[in-house]
Coordinates of C-alpha atoms in Angstrom, one line a residue:
M1 CA 58.3 67.5 129.8
S2 CA 55.7 69.5 131.7
S3 CA 52.6 71.1 130.0
E4 CA 53.9 74.6 131.2
N5 CA 57.3 74.2 129.4
F6 CA 55.4 72.7 126.3
R7 CA 53.4 75.8 126.0
D8 CA 56.3 78.1 126.5
I9 CA 58.1 76.4 123.6
V10 CA 55.1 77.0 121.3
Q11 CA 54.6 80.5 122.4
A12 CA 58.5 81.5 122.0
N13 CA 58.6 80.1 118.6
I14 CA 55.3 81.6 117.3
F15 CA 56.0 85.0 118.8
D16 CA 59.6 85.3 117.2
Q17 CA 58.8 87.9 114.7
Q18 CA 62.3 87.5 113.1
T19 CA 62.1 83.7 112.0
F20 CA 58.5 82.2 112.5
I21 CA 57.1 80.8 109.3
K22 CA 54.0 78.6 110.2
A23 CA 52.5 76.6 113.0
T24 CA 49.8 73.7 112.4
F25 CA 47.8 72.2 115.2
T26 CA 46.0 68.9 114.2
G27 CA 44.6 65.7 115.6
R28 CA 42.8 65.2 119.0
Q29 CA 44.1 63.6 122.1
R30 CA 42.5 60.5 123.4
G31 CA 39.5 61.5 125.4
G32 CA 40.0 65.1 124.6
D33 CA 38.1 67.8 122.9
V34 CA 38.8 70.2 120.0
H35 CA 36.7 72.8 118.4
W36 CA 38.4 72.7 115.1
I37 CA 39.9 69.8 112.9
K38 CA 42.9 72.0 112.1
V39 CA 44.3 75.4 113.0
E40 CA 47.2 77.0 111.0
I41 CA 49.1 80.1 112.0
R42 CA 51.4 82.2 109.9
P43 CA 52.8 85.8 109.8
V44 CA 51.5 88.4 107.3
S45 CA 52.2 92.0 106.6
I46 CA 49.1 94.3 106.3
K47 CA 50.0 97.8 105.2
G48 CA 53.4 97.2 106.5
E49 CA 52.4 96.1 110.0
Y50 CA 53.2 92.6 111.3
R51 CA 50.3 90.5 112.0
L52 CA 49.5 86.9 112.7
Q53 CA 46.9 85.1 110.6
F54 CA 45.0 82.3 112.2
V55 CA 43.0 79.7 109.8
H56 CA 40.4 77.7 111.7
Y57 CA 39.3 74.5 109.7
D58 CA 36.2 72.7 110.3
Q59 CA 34.4 70.1 108.3
V60 CA 32.9 72.6 105.8
Q61 CA 35.2 75.8 105.6
A62 CA 38.4 77.6 106.5
I63 CA 37.9 80.7 108.6
T64 CA 40.7 83.3 108.2
K65 CA 41.3 86.2 110.5
N66 CA 44.4 88.4 111.2
Y67 CA 45.4 89.5 114.7
T68 CA 47.8 92.2 116.4
A69 CA 50.4 90.8 118.7
E70 CA 48.2 91.3 121.7
E71 CA 45.2 89.8 120.2
S72 CA 47.3 86.8 118.9
R73 CA 48.3 86.0 122.5
R74 CA 44.7 85.6 123.4
K75 CA 43.9 83.6 120.3
L76 CA 46.9 81.3 120.7
D77 CA 45.9 80.6 124.4
E78 CA 42.4 79.6 123.0
V79 CA 44.0 77.2 120.5
M80 CA 46.4 75.8 123.2
D81 CA 43.4 75.1 125.5
D82 CA 42.1 72.8 122.9
D83 CA 43.2 69.1 123.1
F84 CA 45.2 69.0 119.8
R85 CA 47.4 65.9 119.6
N86 CA 50.0 67.3 117.1
I87 CA 51.8 70.6 116.8
Y88 CA 54.3 71.5 114.0
I89 CA 56.1 74.7 113.9
Q90 CA 58.5 76.0 111.1
S91 CA 61.0 78.7 111.3
E92 CA 63.7 80.0 108.9
T93 CA 66.2 77.8 110.6
N94 CA 64.5 74.9 112.3
S95 CA 61.3 73.2 113.0
V96 CA 59.6 71.8 116.2
Q97 CA 57.4 68.8 116.2
I98 CA 55.3 68.3 119.3
Q99 CA 53.0 65.2 119.9
I100 CA 50.9 64.6 123.0
T101 CA 51.0 60.8 124.0
K102 CA 47.9 59.0 125.3
K103 CA 49.2 59.7 129.0
G104 CA 49.3 63.4 128.2
K105 CA 53.2 63.7 128.0
A106 CA 54.6 66.0 125.3
L107 CA 57.2 64.5 123.1
I108 CA 59.2 67.3 121.4
K109 CA 61.5 66.9 118.5
R110 CA 63.7 69.7 117.0
H111 CA 65.2 69.5 113.4
A112 CA 67.7 71.9 112.0
H113 CA 67.1 73.0 108.4
V114 CA 69.9 72.2 106.0
E115 CA 68.9 75.0 103.8
H116 CA 67.6 78.4 105.0
K117 CA 63.8 78.9 104.4
E118 CA 62.5 82.1 103.4
R119 CA 59.1 83.6 104.8
D120 CA 56.2 84.8 102.7
L121 CA 54.5 87.5 104.5
S122 CA 52.1 88.5 101.5
H123 CA 48.4 88.6 102.8
D124 CA 46.5 87.9 99.6
R125 CA 47.5 84.7 98.2
E126 CA 45.5 82.3 95.8
K127 CA 43.2 79.9 97.6
A128 CA 45.4 76.9 98.5
R129 CA 44.3 73.7 96.8
L130 CA 46.0 70.3 97.4
V131 CA 45.5 69.4 93.6
S132 CA 45.8 72.6 91.5
S133 CA 44.6 73.2 87.9
K134 CA 48.0 74.9 87.3
N135 CA 50.4 72.2 88.7
D136 CA 48.5 68.9 88.1
D137 CA 47.1 69.3 84.7
T138 CA 48.3 65.9 83.2
Y139 CA 46.4 63.9 85.9
L140 CA 43.4 66.1 85.7
K141 CA 43.1 65.9 82.0
A142 CA 43.5 62.1 82.2
I143 CA 40.6 61.5 84.5
G144 CA 38.5 64.1 82.5
I145 CA 38.2 66.9 85.0
M146 CA 40.2 69.4 82.8
D147 CA 39.8 69.8 79.0
P148 CA 42.8 69.6 76.5
N149 CA 43.2 73.3 76.8
G150 CA 44.0 73.3 80.5
T151 CA 40.5 74.6 81.8
I152 CA 38.4 72.7 84.4
K153 CA 35.4 71.8 82.7
P154 CA 32.1 73.5 83.7
S155 CA 30.4 70.2 84.3
M156 CA 33.3 68.9 86.4
Q157 CA 33.8 72.0 88.8
A158 CA 31.9 70.2 91.6
K159 CA 34.0 67.1 91.1
Y160 CA 37.2 69.2 91.2
R161 CA 36.1 70.8 94.5
Q162 CA 35.2 67.4 95.7
V163 CA 38.6 65.8 95.0
N164 CA 40.3 68.8 96.9
E165 CA 37.9 68.6 99.7
F166 CA 38.4 64.8 100.2
L167 CA 42.3 65.1 100.0
R168 CA 42.0 68.0 102.6
I169 CA 40.1 65.7 104.9
V170 CA 42.7 63.0 104.4
E171 CA 45.5 65.3 105.0
T172 CA 44.0 66.8 108.1
T173 CA 43.3 63.4 109.6
G174 CA 46.8 61.8 109.0
N175 CA 48.9 65.0 108.8
F176 CA 50.8 63.3 106.2
S177 CA 52.6 66.3 104.8
Q178 CA 54.3 67.1 108.2
T179 CA 54.6 63.6 109.6
P180 CA 55.2 61.4 106.5
V181 CA 55.0 57.6 106.8
D182 CA 57.4 55.2 105.2
H183 CA 54.9 53.8 102.7
L184 CA 51.1 53.5 102.2
N185 CA 48.8 50.8 100.9
V186 CA 45.3 52.1 100.0
I187 CA 42.3 50.0 99.1
D188 CA 39.2 51.6 97.5
C189 CA 36.2 49.5 97.9
G190 CA 33.8 50.1 95.1
A191 CA 36.1 52.5 93.2
G192 CA 33.7 53.2 90.3
N193 CA 34.9 56.0 88.0
A194 CA 37.8 56.5 90.6
Y195 CA 38.1 60.2 90.6
L196 CA 39.0 60.2 94.3
T197 CA 41.0 56.9 93.8
F198 CA 43.3 58.5 91.3
G199 CA 43.4 61.7 93.4
I200 CA 44.6 60.1 96.6
Y201 CA 47.2 58.1 94.7
H202 CA 48.4 61.4 93.0
Y203 CA 48.6 63.3 96.3
F204 CA 50.5 60.7 98.2
A205 CA 52.9 59.4 95.4
N206 CA 53.4 62.4 93.2
I207 CA 52.9 65.5 95.7
L208 CA 54.1 64.0 99.1
K209 CA 56.5 61.6 97.5
I210 CA 55.4 58.8 99.9
P211 CA 55.8 55.3 98.3
T212 CA 52.1 54.3 97.8
H213 CA 50.2 51.5 96.3
V214 CA 46.6 51.8 95.4
T215 CA 44.1 49.1 94.6
G216 CA 40.6 49.9 93.4
I217 CA 38.1 47.1 93.4
D218 CA 34.7 47.0 91.7
V219 CA 32.3 44.5 90.2
D220 CA 31.9 46.6 86.9
A221 CA 34.5 45.1 84.7
G222 CA 34.1 48.0 82.1
L223 CA 35.0 50.5 84.7
V224 CA 38.0 48.5 85.9
E225 CA 39.3 48.2 82.3
R226 CA 38.8 52.0 81.8
N227 CA 40.5 52.9 85.0
N228 CA 43.5 50.6 84.3
Q229 CA 43.8 52.2 81.0
I230 CA 44.0 55.6 82.5
A231 CA 46.6 54.4 84.9
H232 CA 48.7 53.0 82.0
E233 CA 48.4 56.2 80.3
L234 CA 49.7 58.2 83.1
G235 CA 52.5 55.7 83.6
W236 CA 51.5 55.1 87.2
E237 CA 52.5 51.5 87.8
N238 CA 51.4 51.4 91.6
I239 CA 47.8 52.0 91.0
K240 CA 45.7 49.1 89.7
F241 CA 42.0 48.1 89.5
E242 CA 40.7 44.6 89.8
V243 CA 37.2 43.1 89.4
S244 CA 36.0 41.8 92.6
N245 CA 33.3 42.2 95.1
I246 CA 34.3 43.5 98.5
Q247 CA 33.8 40.6 100.8
S248 CA 35.8 38.1 98.6
Y249 CA 38.8 40.5 98.2
S250 CA 42.1 39.5 99.9
P251 CA 44.9 42.1 99.7
S252 CA 48.4 40.9 99.2
T253 CA 49.7 43.6 101.4
P254 CA 48.0 44.8 104.7
A255 CA 45.8 47.9 104.1
D256 CA 46.7 51.1 105.8
I257 CA 43.9 53.2 104.3
V258 CA 40.6 51.9 103.2
L259 CA 38.0 53.9 101.3
A260 CA 34.4 53.1 100.7
L261 CA 32.9 56.2 98.8
H262 CA 29.2 56.0 98.0
A263 CA 29.1 52.3 98.2
C264 CA 25.3 51.3 98.1
D265 CA 23.4 50.1 101.2
T266 CA 25.2 47.1 102.8
A267 CA 28.3 47.4 100.5
T268 CA 29.4 50.1 102.9
D269 CA 29.1 47.7 106.0
E270 CA 31.1 45.1 103.9
A271 CA 33.8 47.7 103.3
L272 CA 33.9 48.7 107.0
A273 CA 33.9 44.9 108.1
Q274 CA 36.9 44.4 105.7
A275 CA 38.8 47.5 107.0
I276 CA 38.4 46.3 110.5
K277 CA 39.5 42.7 109.7
W278 CA 42.4 44.1 107.7
N279 CA 43.3 46.3 110.8
A280 CA 43.5 49.5 108.6
K281 CA 44.8 52.4 110.4
W282 CA 42.6 55.1 108.6
V283 CA 39.1 54.5 107.1
F284 CA 37.1 57.1 105.1
S285 CA 33.6 56.0 104.2
V286 CA 30.9 58.1 102.5
P287 CA 27.7 55.9 102.7
C288 CA 25.1 55.9 100.0
C289 CA 21.6 54.5 100.5
H290 CA 20.6 52.7 103.6
H291 CA 17.9 50.2 102.6
D292 CA 18.7 47.4 105.2
I293 CA 17.7 49.3 108.3
Q294 CA 14.9 51.1 106.6
K295 CA 13.2 47.8 105.8
Q296 CA 13.7 46.7 109.3
L297 CA 12.1 49.8 110.5
V298 CA 8.8 49.0 108.8
A299 CA 8.4 45.7 110.8
A300 CA 10.1 46.9 114.0
Q301 CA 8.5 47.7 117.3
M302 CA 9.0 51.4 117.3
P303 CA 10.1 52.8 120.6
Y304 CA 7.8 55.6 122.1
P305 CA 7.5 58.4 121.2
F306 CA 8.7 57.6 117.6
E307 CA 5.7 55.7 116.3
E308 CA 4.6 58.7 114.3
T309 CA 7.9 58.8 112.5
L310 CA 7.1 55.6 110.8
Q311 CA 3.9 57.0 109.3
H312 CA 5.9 59.2 107.0
G313 CA 8.2 57.8 104.4
I314 CA 10.7 60.5 104.2
L315 CA 11.0 60.7 108.0
R316 CA 11.4 57.0 108.1
E317 CA 14.1 57.1 105.4
R318 CA 16.0 59.8 107.1
L319 CA 15.7 58.2 110.5
G320 CA 17.1 55.1 108.9
D321 CA 20.0 56.8 107.6
I322 CA 20.9 58.3 111.0
I323 CA 20.4 55.0 112.8
T324 CA 22.5 53.1 110.4
D325 CA 25.4 55.3 110.5
T326 CA 25.1 55.6 114.3
F327 CA 25.5 51.8 114.5
R328 CA 28.4 51.9 112.1
S329 CA 30.2 54.5 114.2
S330 CA 29.6 52.7 117.5
I331 CA 30.9 49.4 116.0
L332 CA 34.0 51.1 114.8
K333 CA 34.6 52.5 118.3
L334 CA 34.0 48.9 119.7
M335 CA 36.9 47.9 117.6
G336 CA 39.2 50.4 118.7
Y337 CA 38.7 53.5 116.3
D338 CA 38.3 57.0 117.2
V339 CA 35.3 58.1 115.1
D340 CA 34.0 61.3 113.6
V341 CA 30.8 61.7 111.4
I342 CA 31.4 64.8 109.5
Q343 CA 29.9 66.6 106.4
F344 CA 32.1 65.7 103.3
V345 CA 30.9 68.2 100.8
S346 CA 28.0 70.7 100.6
S347 CA 24.5 69.4 100.7
S348 CA 23.9 71.5 97.5
H349 CA 26.2 69.2 95.7
T350 CA 24.7 65.9 97.0
A351 CA 22.3 64.8 99.8
K352 CA 24.7 61.9 100.5
N353 CA 27.4 64.0 102.1
I354 CA 28.1 62.4 105.4
M355 CA 31.6 60.9 105.8
I356 CA 32.5 58.4 108.5
R357 CA 36.1 59.0 109.4
A358 CA 37.8 56.6 111.7
V359 CA 41.4 56.2 113.0
K360 CA 42.6 53.1 114.7
T361 CA 43.9 54.1 118.1
S362 CA 43.5 51.2 120.5
T363 CA 43.1 47.5 120.9
Q364 CA 41.3 47.9 124.3
L365 CA 37.5 47.5 124.6
S366 CA 35.7 50.2 126.5
Q367 CA 33.0 49.0 128.8
S368 CA 31.2 52.2 128.5
V369 CA 31.1 51.9 124.6
I370 CA 30.0 48.4 124.9
E371 CA 27.1 49.4 127.1
Q372 CA 26.2 52.3 125.0
Y373 CA 25.9 50.1 121.8
T374 CA 23.9 47.3 123.4
E375 CA 21.6 49.9 124.8
Q376 CA 21.2 51.4 121.3
K377 CA 20.1 47.9 119.9
R378 CA 17.8 47.3 122.8
F379 CA 16.0 50.7 122.3
W380 CA 15.6 50.4 118.5
H381 CA 14.9 46.6 118.3
L382 CA 17.1 46.6 115.2
K383 CA 20.0 44.2 113.9
P384 CA 22.8 46.2 112.3
Y385 CA 24.2 44.3 109.2
L386 CA 27.7 45.3 110.1
E387 CA 27.6 43.4 113.4
S388 CA 26.6 40.2 111.6
L389 CA 29.6 40.5 109.4
L390 CA 31.9 40.9 112.4
Q391 CA 30.6 38.1 114.7
N392 CA 34.0 36.8 115.5
E393 CA 35.7 40.1 116.0
L394 CA 32.8 41.4 118.2
A395 CA 32.3 38.1 120.3
P396 CA 34.7 39.1 123.1
A397 CA 32.8 42.3 123.6
L398 CA 29.2 41.3 123.0
G399 CA 29.2 37.5 123.5
D400 CA 25.6 36.0 123.0
Q401 CA 24.2 39.6 122.3
I402 CA 25.5 39.4 118.7
S403 CA 22.9 39.6 115.9
T404 CA 22.5 36.5 113.8

């Protein structure tokens, strides 16, 4: 279907004041550009007048504004000019799902609702959370975020927000609530206290009703025992924890999603390497410390004019962080992933708030990405640890340029 007809369908559904419920724009077309990670549009009534509410999501916040019909047409044109990959529109009687293929073709599916859906035009609604203190109290009490009286503990407010922000990023990336998959296998490398491990299982299995199996691995036997006990108390049979280091773990079922949240130093590289070897579709990594590259920087021949940077410890540390995650991002791209490096939570919560988010999109190696990566190595005179873990996988692209 032509681009013109595809836009006409979107506009006709959104501007139907009698039946329109909600529209969601997510994902990014291959090689395209978007200003937001998600945009939602829904009708609202303000002082008895019909408006369209646009909610623009970036990595940090959601920006909400309400527009008249004329203003809405201009704002919708702006959204449509972005290269979103997925569009989902709900009305009272049917839904329209549009997916833009790699070749730019619009695939359009329509589904009639078996039951009539009612619209909610209220303007002031409680801030939406994927995990709510009102609806998910059993789970939140079990993991220690909520007290026995049903109140989020003051000391756990930041963790409560972190769980919801993490799930929001996962949902935005995969659009699971609107294009659900048949099943999911999730592996958390370095699960630790497992707040987010339990959170992702609860969201997929209990909220979205997607058959899901989650495995959390960690070298701390005490934490593994604690987490398995919590899973037992909740009656969640499809989430388990095992004592294992990352490199030696071999899943019985191929991984769809791999998590590596605050894994220290090269443990993040080990998790990313395993995700690539397992051919995981989605990867979410929040790196912690970056000692390996920082040590190399001390002895490296620093390119001009960065010599002064090495004279200051804090600058050398931050530069090491940036270079390490840049190499990781580039290697993921080499292996066919679409990669974003985003802010996970506010820096006021933790300085380690960068997330590497990767989605497997291709098996074809891009010559431009290969050239860019090799030039990065040549410029910095450094050897990424992740590359050394993926010598066989990277050999077709890098040949004898692989670090040993």
